Structures are given as structure tokens and as C-alpha cells.
XYZ file of C-alpha atoms in Angstrom:
687
model
C -58.559 -84.241 -12.866
C -62.037 -83.037 -14.012
C -62.351 -80.768 -17.059
C -64.037 -78.003 -14.968
C -61.163 -77.902 -12.511
C -58.649 -77.636 -15.315
C -60.557 -74.717 -16.831
C -60.703 -72.876 -13.515
C -57.030 -73.453 -12.963
C -56.215 -72.082 -16.365
C -58.384 -69.048 -15.678
C -56.546 -68.315 -12.440
C -53.187 -68.725 -14.145
C -54.230 -66.321 -16.877
C -55.616 -63.932 -14.266
C -52.357 -63.964 -12.282
C -50.366 -63.566 -15.487
C -52.439 -60.569 -16.548
C -52.016 -59.075 -13.082
C -48.269 -59.517 -13.193
C -48.163 -58.113 -16.724
C -50.229 -55.114 -15.643
C -47.980 -54.590 -12.627
C -44.904 -54.775 -14.850
C -46.405 -52.293 -17.302
C -47.289 -49.944 -14.431
C -43.765 -50.190 -13.045
C -42.300 -49.490 -16.473
C -44.594 -46.528 -16.980
C -43.836 -45.226 -13.523
C -40.131 -45.679 -14.107
C -40.435 -43.865 -17.442
C -42.381 -41.042 -15.789
C -39.964 -40.628 -12.864
C -36.700 -41.129 -14.728
C -37.440 -39.587 -18.113
C -40.282 -37.121 -17.802
C -39.516 -35.768 -14.279
C -36.022 -37.155 -13.925
C -34.126 -33.844 -14.065
C -36.507 -32.104 -11.682
C -36.461 -34.912 -9.133
C -32.686 -35.219 -9.237
C -32.425 -31.517 -8.400
C -34.857 -31.968 -5.508
C -32.854 -34.933 -4.207
C -29.618 -32.989 -4.479
C -31.119 -30.079 -2.556
C -32.315 -32.461 0.111
C -29.046 -34.380 0.504
C -26.428 -31.766 -0.365
C -25.641 -28.105 0.153
C -23.614 -26.225 -2.404
C -21.618 -23.459 -0.669
C -19.216 -20.957 -2.237
C -15.680 -20.804 -0.840
C -14.194 -17.364 -1.405
C -10.428 -17.178 -1.838
C -8.048 -16.124 0.912
C -6.339 -12.977 -0.340
C -2.541 -13.006 -0.320
C -0.467 -10.846 2.002
C 1.228 -7.557 1.190
C 4.670 -7.350 2.783
C 7.359 -4.702 2.945
C 10.920 -5.383 1.782
C 11.804 -6.859 5.207
C 8.736 -9.162 5.211
C 6.793 -7.053 7.714
C 3.045 -7.498 7.191
C 1.198 -4.517 5.737
C -1.986 -6.308 4.656
C -3.189 -9.736 5.784
C -6.309 -11.903 5.631
C -7.872 -12.992 8.907
C -10.579 -15.585 9.562
C -14.075 -14.314 10.280
C -17.524 -15.911 10.017
C -20.500 -15.026 7.854
C -24.110 -16.143 8.310
C -25.803 -17.988 5.423
C -29.133 -19.736 4.861
C -31.040 -22.023 2.462
C -34.530 -20.446 2.076
C -36.236 -23.512 0.444
C -35.490 -25.542 3.600
C -36.993 -22.970 5.982
C -40.645 -23.537 6.897
C -41.263 -20.776 9.446
C -39.238 -17.764 8.261
C -41.335 -15.366 10.339
C -40.375 -17.058 13.621
C -36.703 -17.215 12.682
C -36.763 -13.535 11.751
C -38.282 -12.544 15.115
C -35.631 -14.488 17.021
C -32.548 -13.518 14.959
C -33.260 -9.899 14.039
C -32.331 -8.455 17.487
C -29.181 -10.604 17.591
C -27.925 -9.565 14.153
C -29.076 -5.962 14.248
C -31.671 -6.416 11.477
C -35.169 -5.131 11.006
C -37.560 -8.101 11.341
C -39.252 -7.487 8.007
C -35.903 -7.026 6.253
C -34.571 -10.319 7.620
C -37.782 -12.154 6.673
C -37.436 -10.916 3.090
C -33.929 -12.387 2.949
C -35.063 -15.744 4.376
C -37.935 -16.072 1.871
C -36.031 -15.299 -1.318
C -36.492 -17.750 -4.190
C -32.880 -18.849 -4.102
C -31.204 -22.046 -2.882
C -28.507 -20.065 -1.017
C -28.359 -16.526 0.453
C -25.925 -14.457 2.513
C -27.602 -13.066 5.610
C -24.722 -11.157 7.209
C -21.148 -10.938 5.933
C -18.171 -10.709 8.274
C -19.858 -10.908 11.647
C -18.226 -9.138 14.532
C -17.015 -11.426 17.335
C -19.922 -10.215 19.497
C -22.576 -11.057 16.888
C -20.915 -14.382 16.122
C -20.973 -15.328 19.805
C -24.602 -14.209 20.119
C -25.631 -16.385 17.159
C -23.774 -19.414 18.525
C -25.563 -18.948 21.853
C -28.944 -18.780 20.081
C -28.031 -21.857 18.025
C -27.123 -23.850 21.137
C -30.370 -22.876 22.858
C -32.385 -23.793 19.744
C -30.705 -27.209 19.588
C -31.464 -27.782 23.260
C -35.120 -26.821 22.773
C -35.412 -29.142 19.752
C -34.086 -32.097 21.755
C -36.542 -31.436 24.560
C -39.433 -31.236 22.077
C -38.160 -34.389 20.298
C -38.613 -32.802 16.873
C -37.964 -35.247 14.043
C -37.178 -34.517 10.397
C -35.844 -31.298 8.944
C -35.580 -28.296 11.278
C -35.340 -24.606 10.409
C -32.253 -24.163 12.560
C -30.388 -26.622 10.303
C -30.919 -24.356 7.277
C -29.071 -21.393 8.766
C -25.439 -21.610 9.849
C -21.983 -19.950 9.911
C -19.307 -20.288 7.231
C -15.675 -19.136 7.554
C -14.403 -16.336 5.339
C -11.238 -14.287 4.898
C -11.405 -10.654 6.009
C -8.854 -8.089 4.823
C -7.029 -6.401 7.681
C -4.228 -3.852 7.749
C -2.232 -4.420 10.960
C -0.197 -1.206 10.604
C -3.448 0.818 10.467
C -2.809 4.076 8.590
C 0.814 3.286 7.667
C 0.982 3.624 3.855
C -2.822 3.383 3.944
C -3.575 5.323 0.760
C -0.845 3.505 -1.128
C -2.071 0.046 -0.109
C -5.681 0.820 -1.010
C -8.531 -1.407 0.138
C -10.887 -4.240 -0.871
C -14.625 -4.810 -1.082
C -16.560 -7.316 1.008
C -15.732 -10.148 -1.445
C -12.003 -9.455 -1.175
C -11.554 -7.779 -4.579
C -9.146 -4.834 -4.745
C -10.809 -1.455 -5.283
C -7.960 1.070 -5.032
C -4.206 1.369 -4.689
C -1.873 -1.613 -4.772
C -4.790 -3.886 -3.864
C -6.334 -2.990 -7.229
C -3.098 -2.924 -9.248
C -2.075 -6.442 -8.197
C -5.548 -7.910 -7.684
C -4.959 -10.671 -10.249
C -2.063 -11.986 -8.152
C -3.506 -11.401 -4.680
C -7.098 -12.581 -5.143
C -6.598 -16.326 -5.606
C -9.132 -18.751 -7.097
C -12.683 -19.091 -5.716
C -14.322 -22.521 -5.667
C -17.455 -24.303 -4.460
C -17.741 -27.102 -1.920
C -20.460 -29.732 -1.442
C -21.757 -30.613 2.017
C -23.606 -33.942 2.491
C -26.627 -33.851 4.819
C -28.436 -36.465 6.890
C -32.230 -36.838 7.056
C -32.500 -33.897 9.461
C -30.408 -31.645 7.260
C -27.338 -31.749 9.490
C -23.901 -31.711 7.835
C -22.224 -35.125 7.954
C -19.583 -34.746 5.200
C -18.018 -31.430 4.218
C -15.737 -30.709 1.266
C -14.631 -27.443 2.822
C -11.052 -27.017 4.062
C -9.754 -24.381 6.434
C -7.395 -21.985 4.588
C -7.429 -24.260 1.540
C -4.140 -23.758 -0.424
C -6.160 -24.091 -3.644
C -7.952 -20.803 -2.973
C -5.101 -18.820 -1.383
C -3.718 -15.867 -3.323
C -0.079 -14.983 -3.876
C 1.876 -12.618 -1.647
C 3.124 -9.235 -2.852
C 6.504 -8.004 -1.575
C 7.016 -4.250 -1.897
C 10.121 -2.101 -2.109
C 8.748 -0.054 0.794
C 10.460 -0.249 4.148
C 7.883 0.050 6.920
C 10.407 1.696 9.253
C 11.324 4.373 6.707
C 7.636 4.777 5.902
C 6.921 5.346 9.579
C 9.732 7.897 9.837
C 8.497 9.756 6.750
C 4.872 9.827 7.915
C 5.800 10.856 11.453
C 8.013 13.768 10.435
C 5.662 14.898 7.666
C 2.719 14.935 10.079
C 4.774 16.849 12.615
C 5.810 19.439 10.020
C 2.384 19.881 8.467
C 0.825 20.277 11.916
C 3.472 22.793 12.979
C 2.841 25.006 9.949
C -0.941 24.425 10.016
C -0.747 23.414 6.362
C -3.499 21.937 4.219
C -1.449 18.811 3.554
C 1.915 17.417 2.558
C 3.768 14.699 0.650
C 7.181 13.088 0.824
C 9.011 10.368 -1.089
C 12.203 8.479 -0.254
C 13.892 6.742 -3.203
C 17.063 4.725 -3.650
C 18.753 6.499 -6.611
C 20.736 3.520 -7.923
C 17.701 1.223 -8.270
C 14.663 3.478 -8.454
C 13.129 1.597 -5.505
C 10.610 3.648 -3.559
C 11.430 3.108 0.105
C 8.739 5.422 1.485
C 5.809 7.340 0.042
C 3.886 9.363 2.612
C 1.119 11.912 2.479
C -0.960 13.892 4.929
C -3.865 13.627 5.734
C -3.531 9.879 6.161
C -6.101 7.137 5.608
C -6.711 3.967 7.604
C -7.771 1.356 4.993
C -9.504 -0.654 7.731
C -12.079 2.184 7.842
C -11.748 3.590 4.332
C -15.418 4.578 4.114
C -14.887 7.107 6.931
C -12.417 9.151 4.861
C -13.200 11.515 1.970
C -12.285 10.384 -1.518
C -9.719 13.183 -1.866
C -7.708 11.791 1.060
C -7.749 8.294 -0.453
C -6.015 9.467 -3.631
C -2.291 8.698 -3.783
C -1.297 12.275 -4.534
C 2.458 11.702 -5.072
C 1.494 9.692 -8.175
C -1.874 11.081 -9.272
C -1.615 14.833 -8.558
C 0.481 17.360 -10.477
C 1.785 20.690 -9.151
C 4.132 23.466 -10.175
C 7.677 22.662 -8.979
C 8.729 26.260 -8.359
C 12.453 26.938 -7.968
C 13.295 23.239 -7.632
C 13.066 23.216 -11.442
C 16.163 25.412 -11.707
C 18.553 22.518 -11.138
C 17.245 20.748 -14.244
C 17.672 23.920 -16.321
C 21.234 24.344 -15.056
C 22.020 20.650 -15.634
C 20.796 20.924 -19.245
C 23.035 23.940 -19.845
C 26.096 22.236 -18.352
C 25.536 18.939 -20.139
C 24.987 20.679 -23.488
C 28.270 22.593 -22.924
C 26.618 25.954 -23.446
C 27.485 27.096 -19.923
C 29.997 26.515 -17.146
C 29.508 26.668 -13.411
C 31.765 29.748 -13.330
C 29.892 31.659 -16.051
C 28.330 34.871 -14.745
C 24.879 36.364 -15.317
C 23.593 39.872 -14.646
C 20.636 39.478 -12.307
C 19.520 43.093 -12.874
C 19.316 43.936 -9.157
C 16.110 41.954 -8.804
C 14.010 43.402 -11.673
C 14.276 42.326 -15.327
C 11.906 43.718 -17.928
C 11.270 41.509 -20.921
C 8.715 43.880 -22.393
C 6.337 46.671 -21.544
C 4.280 44.511 -19.165
C 6.517 41.467 -18.784
C 8.670 41.704 -15.669
C 10.577 39.044 -13.732
C 11.430 39.645 -10.076
C 13.875 38.139 -7.612
C 13.141 37.954 -3.894
C 16.504 39.631 -3.199
C 18.430 42.217 -5.232
C 21.395 40.532 -6.890
C 23.907 41.949 -9.319
C 26.274 39.578 -11.093
C 26.059 35.909 -10.065
C 27.828 32.816 -11.360
C 25.775 29.795 -12.456
C 26.656 28.140 -9.170
C 25.460 31.222 -7.241
C 22.252 31.404 -9.286
C 21.325 27.951 -7.909
C 22.654 28.692 -4.422
C 20.777 32.018 -4.112
C 17.794 30.763 -6.188
C 17.701 33.713 -8.597
C 14.725 33.662 -10.970
C 16.401 36.130 -13.344
C 19.638 34.151 -13.428
C 17.776 30.892 -14.120
C 15.806 32.537 -16.928
C 19.005 33.772 -18.570
C 20.523 30.277 -18.304
C 17.407 28.903 -20.026
C 17.700 31.464 -22.842
C 21.355 30.553 -23.363
C 20.512 26.829 -23.465
C 17.891 27.296 -26.188
C 14.334 26.010 -26.587
C 15.203 22.830 -28.486
C 17.829 21.702 -25.983
C 15.608 22.527 -22.996
C 12.717 20.558 -24.454
C 14.981 17.571 -25.091
C 16.509 17.494 -21.603
C 13.314 18.166 -19.651
C 11.495 15.374 -21.468
C 14.491 13.088 -20.953
C 14.146 13.729 -17.208
C 10.614 12.313 -17.512
C 8.566 15.496 -17.259
C 5.365 15.487 -19.310
C 5.094 11.691 -19.587
C 4.320 8.695 -17.398
C 7.315 6.960 -15.844
C 5.670 3.524 -15.860
C 5.278 2.967 -12.137
C 3.011 -0.025 -11.569
C 0.217 1.915 -9.917
C -3.237 2.958 -11.175
C -3.883 6.543 -12.198
C -0.343 7.826 -12.790
C -0.510 11.457 -13.890
C 1.798 12.474 -16.779
C 1.809 16.120 -15.694
C 1.791 19.024 -18.143
C 4.836 19.960 -20.178
C 4.210 22.361 -23.043
C 6.216 22.095 -26.249
C 9.125 24.391 -25.452
C 10.370 24.247 -29.043
C 7.161 25.777 -30.336
C 6.903 28.444 -27.630
C 7.412 31.934 -29.084
C 6.752 33.869 -25.894
C 9.955 34.966 -24.089
C 7.943 35.180 -20.861
C 6.831 31.549 -21.133
C 10.417 30.392 -21.628
C 11.609 32.578 -18.776
C 8.986 31.446 -16.258
C 9.597 27.806 -17.199
C 13.135 28.215 -15.805
C 11.784 28.732 -12.274
C 8.922 26.229 -12.457
C 5.918 28.231 -13.583
C 3.730 27.108 -16.468
C 4.723 23.451 -15.989
C 3.190 20.813 -13.700
C 4.936 17.697 -12.456
C 4.019 14.926 -10.059
C 6.040 14.505 -6.857
C 7.069 11.101 -8.232
C 8.455 12.666 -11.439
C 10.291 15.308 -9.423
C 11.877 12.726 -7.108
C 12.914 10.326 -9.881
C 14.441 13.179 -11.901
C 16.347 14.238 -8.780
C 17.473 10.626 -8.237
C 19.130 10.652 -11.681
C 21.722 13.086 -10.234
C 22.591 10.418 -7.673
C 22.844 7.645 -10.284
C 25.503 9.158 -12.579
C 22.825 10.724 -14.775
C 20.760 7.573 -15.446
C 16.975 7.863 -14.956
C 15.513 4.709 -13.390
C 11.986 3.368 -13.649
C 10.223 3.828 -10.280
C 9.690 0.539 -8.459
C 6.993 -0.149 -5.879
C 6.760 -3.942 -6.144
C 9.744 -6.222 -5.598
C 8.355 -9.706 -6.216
C 5.312 -11.972 -6.272
C 5.607 -15.027 -3.995
C 3.293 -18.052 -3.945
C 1.689 -19.300 -0.678
C 4.346 -22.040 -0.673
C 7.176 -19.503 -0.793
C 8.082 -19.850 -4.483
C 9.073 -16.631 -6.270
C 6.703 -16.386 -9.229
C 7.739 -12.988 -10.579
C 10.478 -10.486 -9.841
C 10.459 -6.803 -10.698
C 14.023 -5.853 -11.530
C 15.307 -2.258 -11.545
C 15.230 -0.941 -15.104
C 17.172 2.058 -16.413
C 14.964 4.183 -18.660
C 17.692 6.280 -20.289
C 20.822 8.292 -19.654
C 19.952 11.942 -19.174
C 23.265 13.487 -18.083
C 26.909 12.528 -18.279
C 28.610 11.421 -15.040
C 30.785 14.540 -15.184
C 27.715 16.792 -15.298
C 26.120 15.030 -12.334
C 29.279 15.484 -10.253
C 29.296 19.195 -11.065
C 25.606 19.532 -10.245
C 25.967 17.704 -6.934
C 28.738 20.119 -5.957
C 26.586 23.110 -6.989
C 23.509 21.772 -5.176
C 25.570 21.153 -2.042
C 26.243 24.899 -1.788
C 22.474 25.431 -1.418
C 22.699 23.813 2.021
C 25.851 25.680 3.089
C 26.431 29.208 4.340
C 24.977 31.635 1.835
C 22.445 29.106 0.478
C 18.685 28.930 0.956
C 18.496 25.627 2.859
C 20.753 25.734 5.905
C 18.038 23.904 7.879
C 18.134 20.873 5.559
C 21.425 19.348 6.709
C 21.425 16.627 9.399
C 24.424 17.071 11.741
C 27.400 15.122 10.437
C 25.975 14.591 6.935
C 26.059 16.489 3.642
C 23.080 17.296 1.418
C 22.846 18.352 -2.227
C 19.425 19.873 -2.766
C 17.229 22.718 -3.889
C 14.454 24.729 -2.296
C 11.261 25.799 -4.010
C 8.355 28.109 -3.254
C 5.539 27.903 -5.803
C 2.537 30.187 -5.990
C -0.678 28.212 -6.387
C -3.058 28.864 -9.228
C -6.489 30.004 -8.096
C -8.722 30.203 -11.120
C -6.580 31.752 -13.851
C -4.333 33.849 -11.630
C -1.521 33.113 -9.191
C -2.500 33.498 -5.558
C -0.588 35.838 -3.262
C -1.671 33.953 -0.137
C -1.483 30.256 -1.103
C 1.893 28.642 -1.720
C 3.519 25.237 -2.000
C 6.817 24.857 -0.135
C 9.293 22.298 -1.467
C 12.703 20.879 -0.766
C 14.300 18.089 -2.778
C 17.708 16.677 -1.943
C 20.227 13.858 -2.146
C 22.163 12.671 0.882
C 25.068 12.150 1.401
C 25.905 14.767 -1.212
C 28.820 13.111 -3.047
C 27.712 9.469 -2.781
C 23.921 9.687 -2.501
C 22.161 6.853 -0.712
C 18.734 8.500 -0.663
C 16.779 10.923 -2.826
C 14.108 12.660 -0.757
C 11.402 15.135 -1.755
C 9.285 17.053 0.769
C 6.257 19.099 -0.293
C 4.054 21.110 2.081
C 0.785 22.473 0.758
C -0.406 25.921 1.870
C 1.693 26.432 5.028
C 0.774 29.308 7.315
C 3.249 31.617 9.024
C 6.046 30.939 6.509
C 6.128 29.982 2.842
C 9.746 29.415 1.810
C 10.905 25.860 1.152
C 14.095 26.410 3.120
C 12.082 27.324 6.212
C 9.061 24.986 5.924
C 10.127 21.863 4.001
C 13.889 21.726 4.686
C 13.609 20.892 8.436
C 11.240 18.027 7.604
C 13.790 16.762 5.081
C 16.519 16.978 7.720
C 14.656 14.803 10.225
C 13.614 12.207 7.645
C 17.138 12.022 6.224
C 18.877 11.775 9.602
C 16.701 8.962 10.940
C 16.579 7.070 7.636
C 20.337 7.185 7.137
C 20.966 5.895 10.644
C 18.507 3.067 10.132
C 20.199 2.095 6.858
C 23.638 2.041 8.430
C 25.043 5.485 7.623
C 26.284 7.457 10.609
C 27.456 11.048 10.997
C 31.151 11.587 10.567
C 32.988 11.502 13.879
C 30.516 9.261 15.693
C 32.277 6.213 17.111
C 29.558 3.722 16.219
C 29.294 0.422 14.322
C 27.838 0.633 10.823
C 24.571 -1.185 10.170
C 24.065 -3.276 7.068
C 22.176 -1.161 4.540
C 19.645 -2.130 1.915
C 21.206 -4.428 -0.651
C 20.957 -3.159 -4.237
C 19.255 -5.420 -6.732
C 21.784 -7.081 -9.120
C 20.191 -5.502 -12.215
C 20.576 -2.032 -10.795
C 22.964 0.497 -12.219
C 26.196 0.021 -10.273
C 27.121 2.980 -8.044
C 30.698 4.116 -7.644
C 32.589 1.960 -5.120
C 32.730 3.485 -1.696
C 36.064 4.234 -0.090
C 36.823 1.773 2.669
C 37.481 3.443 5.994
C 39.031 1.325 8.751
C 36.531 0.825 11.526
C 37.521 2.434 14.809
C 38.452 0.097 17.624
C 35.772 0.007 20.254
C 35.278 -1.963 23.401
C 32.036 -3.931 23.456
C 30.448 -4.083 26.894
C 29.961 -7.550 28.355
C 26.276 -6.912 28.765
C 25.958 -6.242 25.023
C 27.732 -9.466 24.109
C 25.525 -11.406 26.499
C 22.332 -9.991 25.008
C 23.623 -10.580 21.467
C 24.107 -14.237 22.265
C 20.707 -14.415 23.914
C 18.642 -13.262 20.941
C 15.313 -15.028 21.512
C 14.055 -17.727 19.184
C 10.499 -17.194 20.381
C 8.540 -14.029 21.241
C 9.544 -12.280 24.457
C 7.021 -12.141 27.262
C 8.899 -9.628 29.416
C 10.592 -6.427 28.238
C 14.398 -6.861 28.432
C 16.871 -4.227 29.602
C 18.165 -2.542 26.434
C 20.555 -0.121 28.142
C 23.920 0.042 26.375
C 22.787 -1.668 23.158
C 23.224 -0.263 19.634
C 20.326 0.304 17.247
C 21.095 -2.874 15.291
C 21.201 -4.974 18.460
C 17.882 -3.549 19.616
C 16.351 -4.291 16.204
C 17.558 -7.897 16.274
C 16.265 -8.387 19.798
C 12.824 -6.788 19.423
C 11.873 -7.398 15.787
C 12.334 -11.141 16.150
C 9.901 -10.993 19.025
C 7.218 -9.352 16.879
C 7.586 -5.942 18.541
C 7.447 -2.569 16.766
C 10.333 -0.166 17.411
C 10.506 3.599 17.534
C 13.928 5.222 17.935
C 15.083 8.647 19.047
C 18.682 9.859 18.843
C 21.750 7.773 17.982
C 24.511 5.887 19.724
C 23.726 3.557 22.642
C 20.361 2.997 24.311
C 19.892 5.082 27.463
C 16.146 4.751 28.174
C 13.154 2.744 27.005
C 9.374 2.434 27.165
C 8.006 0.004 28.386
C 10.410 -0.300 31.306
C 12.492 -3.492 31.795
C 10.472 -6.313 33.341
C 7.128 -5.109 31.955
C 4.879 -7.820 30.484
C 4.659 -7.501 26.673
C 3.076 -9.308 23.736
C 3.765 -9.387 19.969
C 2.672 -6.126 18.339
C 3.661 -3.918 21.276
C 5.278 -0.612 20.250
C 8.539 0.165 22.064
C 10.197 3.577 22.276
C 13.982 3.477 22.736
C 16.145 6.590 23.175
C 19.811 6.592 22.195
C 22.703 8.893 23.043
C 26.126 9.246 21.446
C 29.142 7.969 23.379
C 31.000 11.256 22.784
């Protein structure tokens, strides 16, 4: 080998080596530049190209009544989203989609060009808009295939995602009490707000893997993912009793052309609120269409003067303190009692001497004032505050009003102490008034008001229970028995509330007619009519308060509010299994008291009358459907309980009129039906 050839060979080897070394250095520098200097930025770009990060909002838990009927549910809807960085021609997309979605073109283009990786275009599309978008999407896909477009497409950067939408299937039933949610499913008012931490669930994010064209190939999203589902709230409300209360209250308020009304139905032994109704009503599905005043839960948040209903608490204080007896007499001054030169108390009727029992029965202002004077300021203050007036009762609901209760001990004005006896100069909430009344039906023990019964997980596990809790003993059992007997005379001949008694039942109650304050003076044209009562009188199952605001044509509680009480009480008692004396009917199973509740006196056992059950009834009892009915059955001859078992298990809503056995029905037998249909069944006694 010649020396020249060896030199040239070495030169080439060195040249190749330098080239490889330079290439290696360039690769190292490039690697350093891409991985270290621009590594974070490029990884983000790659992630945006290959993945989509989408939020998954939680599915809000259900709100159920005590019988597991749905009051608030979450339904699946679709929302439209987009990824602006992946859209090249936002103007064209805006022109095509704006008419479909109901947008202004410029407004939609601004959304599609935002400097964000993810945007919401339209939340909770209606079925019509969802279908219109899917049609546009299918046509765009077809056009892209015909044009043989390769790479990323604008239509891949805009798509539908499932969401949960809050819906109230009972519409306005307990609407104000339930409250409502915002577009993200967070509670804004009512029970939705109070229990939002339990109902809302846990939001999360899911990653979607994309192919080269931006189409989703792997999705981390699950339909109705248990991880994001909220807990269910079970209430003490009974939707049937709530319906009865709202129906009769609406009927009464409309009849008297009143400004509004409220009613509460409470179980005295547990403090459970079975119904809380108000008028005007609110449909939480369309809460924005109702004024804010109507959305307030007035039985809890609004205070009013109780009028003559307050007299029973004054009399109970006097009896319990042993400063008066039911037979003690008081001079009612023939309707006019002068406390001073300008201080005069009037009665509606001219009464002479009345016993304590007659003072309550006739509703004498002068007699009640004299009972209050005999009781003394210190004792009155103690008992009235023990009943819960002037303080919050602790109901689990936002915005509870404590009312106004002046310090009676420090009051030096005889007029103030006198007017307090018939409910002037004090304000109470309907809830306070009803719970104080319920203490008479619970042997003198005041219970904490209960709206929620339990919190249940999506898997059916009970996470939290709300047990009935006695707040304190206000009266002795002996005093409550005496007061129930006195209050029962209010609804008998000679009393002020003859219209309050359902046929076959007894009622212990009190009427009230309160003048409304207008400015600083009492109005002579605006009144509040009240009736509060316990039924049955001696062994109360329900405590009911009815309040009608500014009735026209009549003002007295015994005329305006008492008939509403009668209808609510009659229908509620029948539904709970209490029937008028003398009716030859089977007894329904009532609401079961919670174990922690104060134990009521044992009921006397009456042997059930022997009745002959028709064959048709037995046949239908045995044929209770295990799946929803498709055709309306013949209900003729069935009892209320049998009708409930037959229809409720089929997802039907029931409305009842009368008592006894079914005699007519709507829809007629053989009519095609579906779950959610409302059925009207009329009953008639066998007598």
C-alpha cells in the first residue's frame, strides 16, 4: 500500500469521524433544546393534540318524601362544548351553528375564539336543539368524507357532553320548600341549599384520547359515574298530605280572594313536619318566572301577630303555674274594660262573668288579659319562652326567623301586658305557632321541628339519621289534658269554630283574627285569619295550623280558616288510617313513630267490626301488579288502602274524594295509562 493512499484513507476516516461527531453533537444539542429548554411547552402542545381534558359535573342526589316518592331528581341532558385552539375557521362554524342554537353569529364567534383550551357553548340543550345539532354534525361528517379531508377538522373540536339536569317531577308541590339549583347543580335556596353538601356529590375530570384527526378513540368518561353521584335526602314530608294541604289551602284562599295563605301539618309526638304549604305556589322548574317574595318559605322565615290563638298559651301558663283553675271566673266588663284614661280593651261580644274555660271558648280579650295579669309577668315570660316564642327552634332550614318577643318581665305598661294576652305586640312564625300547639298533643313536651329524616348514599346505605329530639318540657301532662278539654269546647256548640270539625272526629283548637300593622297603626281593613288545632282532640295524631292573609268578605278565623282546617284534617286522617267513629271500614296503617320520639299514651284497642270482603276485592288484592299497569283497572268496591297498593306500585298518582269504598274513577276502566298518570277515585261510605 503506497504512502499517499494511506494518507488519503486516514483523511477520509478523520472526515467521517468528524462528521459523525458533529452529527452527535447536533443531536445532543437538539435533544437538549427540545427536552430541556422547550420541553414543558412541547409536552403541553402534544397533550392538547392527543388528549382532551373535560370536566364531569356531579349527578345531584334525589330528594324523596317519607314514602320514597321522588320530589327532586337529576335527569340526563346534553351540553355543547368546544376546544377553540383546534378550530381553524370559527367564522364558518358560527354561521352554520348560530341559527341552530339560537345564537347571534358574532356572539358565537366570540365564544369559539376565546383563548381557552375548553369552553361551554350552550348548557342543557333542549331535545329540539340537541337533535338539530346532531343532524348538522351528521351532514358535516358526510360532507367531509365526500371532500376527502385529511388531518384535523373543525367539526371534531365541537361536540356534545352529557350532564345532569335538576328536575322536579311534582312541579309546584312543595316547590318553595325544596328550593332550586343553578346551572352547575349547586343549591341556591330551600332544602337544596341547606343540604347541598350532601346532595352535590364530587366533581371530577376525565381525559379523552384522540386520533390524528382529533376523533375520540378512548374516553375516561362513565355514564352516571357512582364516583360523582350525590347522596339522597329523605324528608319527613308526605307528598300525599302535602298535596291535600296545598289543594285545600288554594281552594280556601281563592274562595276568600285572599292575598295568600299558609298551613302546616305536624306529628306532635315526633315533631316531624308532614306538610308545609303556602299560597301563591312556586314551580322550581321555572323559578325565574316567580317573584322573590313567592319563593320565600314564609312558614319559617316570616313572622306575624298570632291574634287570639295566643290565648291558649296564656291560659296554659296560668293552669300549669297553679294560679288559676278552669272553673275560675272573670268579669269581662260587658265588652269594654278601661285600663286608663285612653287605654281601653274591647271584646267583639258583650260578656259578663265567664269561667277560664269560657274565656277560651268565647275568645274574650278582656278575660284573657285578666288571666295574664293573674299569672304575673315573670311567669308569663318564662312559659312563653319555654314554648319557643322569641327564639329559633333549630329547624334545619336556611333563614329561620326567631320572631319578636319583648321582655315581659321588664314591661311596666299594663296595656302592653294586656294586649300580649290576645296576641298583639308579639310576632311569631307559623312554625313556632304549630310546634307550640303540638306540645299540647305530646303531654307538654316541645319537640324540635324535623324536615329531614335521613341521608342515604347512592348505594342505599344510611349515612345519617335525624332523630326526633325533645327540646324541653313546657307543661305537665295534667295541664295538657285540661287544656285539650278546654280547647275542644271551642269547636262545640257555643264556641267560635264550629266549622273546624270533620264529621266523626273531634278537634281541640283555637281561632284567631289579627289586625295587620300598616305603618305604625293597626289596619281596620286588613286582617289575618287563623285556626290552629289538634285532632283527634284527646289523642292527637296531627297538629295543624291554617293562616289566611287578608281575606275579603269575612275576617274571623272560625269562618275563613276553620273550614280549610276541617278539609285538611279529614282527608289527612283518613289517609293515615284514622276513620270517623261509626264508619264500618278497615283501619289503614298510619305513619310509624321514630323510636327516639316521646312515647304517646297507648291507644285503647277496639275490636274490629266483622265485615264481609267482596270476592272482587280479594281477587284484586292478590293480583297486585309487580310491574307498571298499562290499562286502568276497575277499582269499584275497593278500599282506599287497596287502591293505593294497586296504583302506587304502578307509578300512578292518586287523588281521593270521600271515604268508604270506591264508586267511580277517572280514567275509566280499560283506558290506556302510563306511569305518572293522575287518577281521581271517589269513595262512598257503606252506611
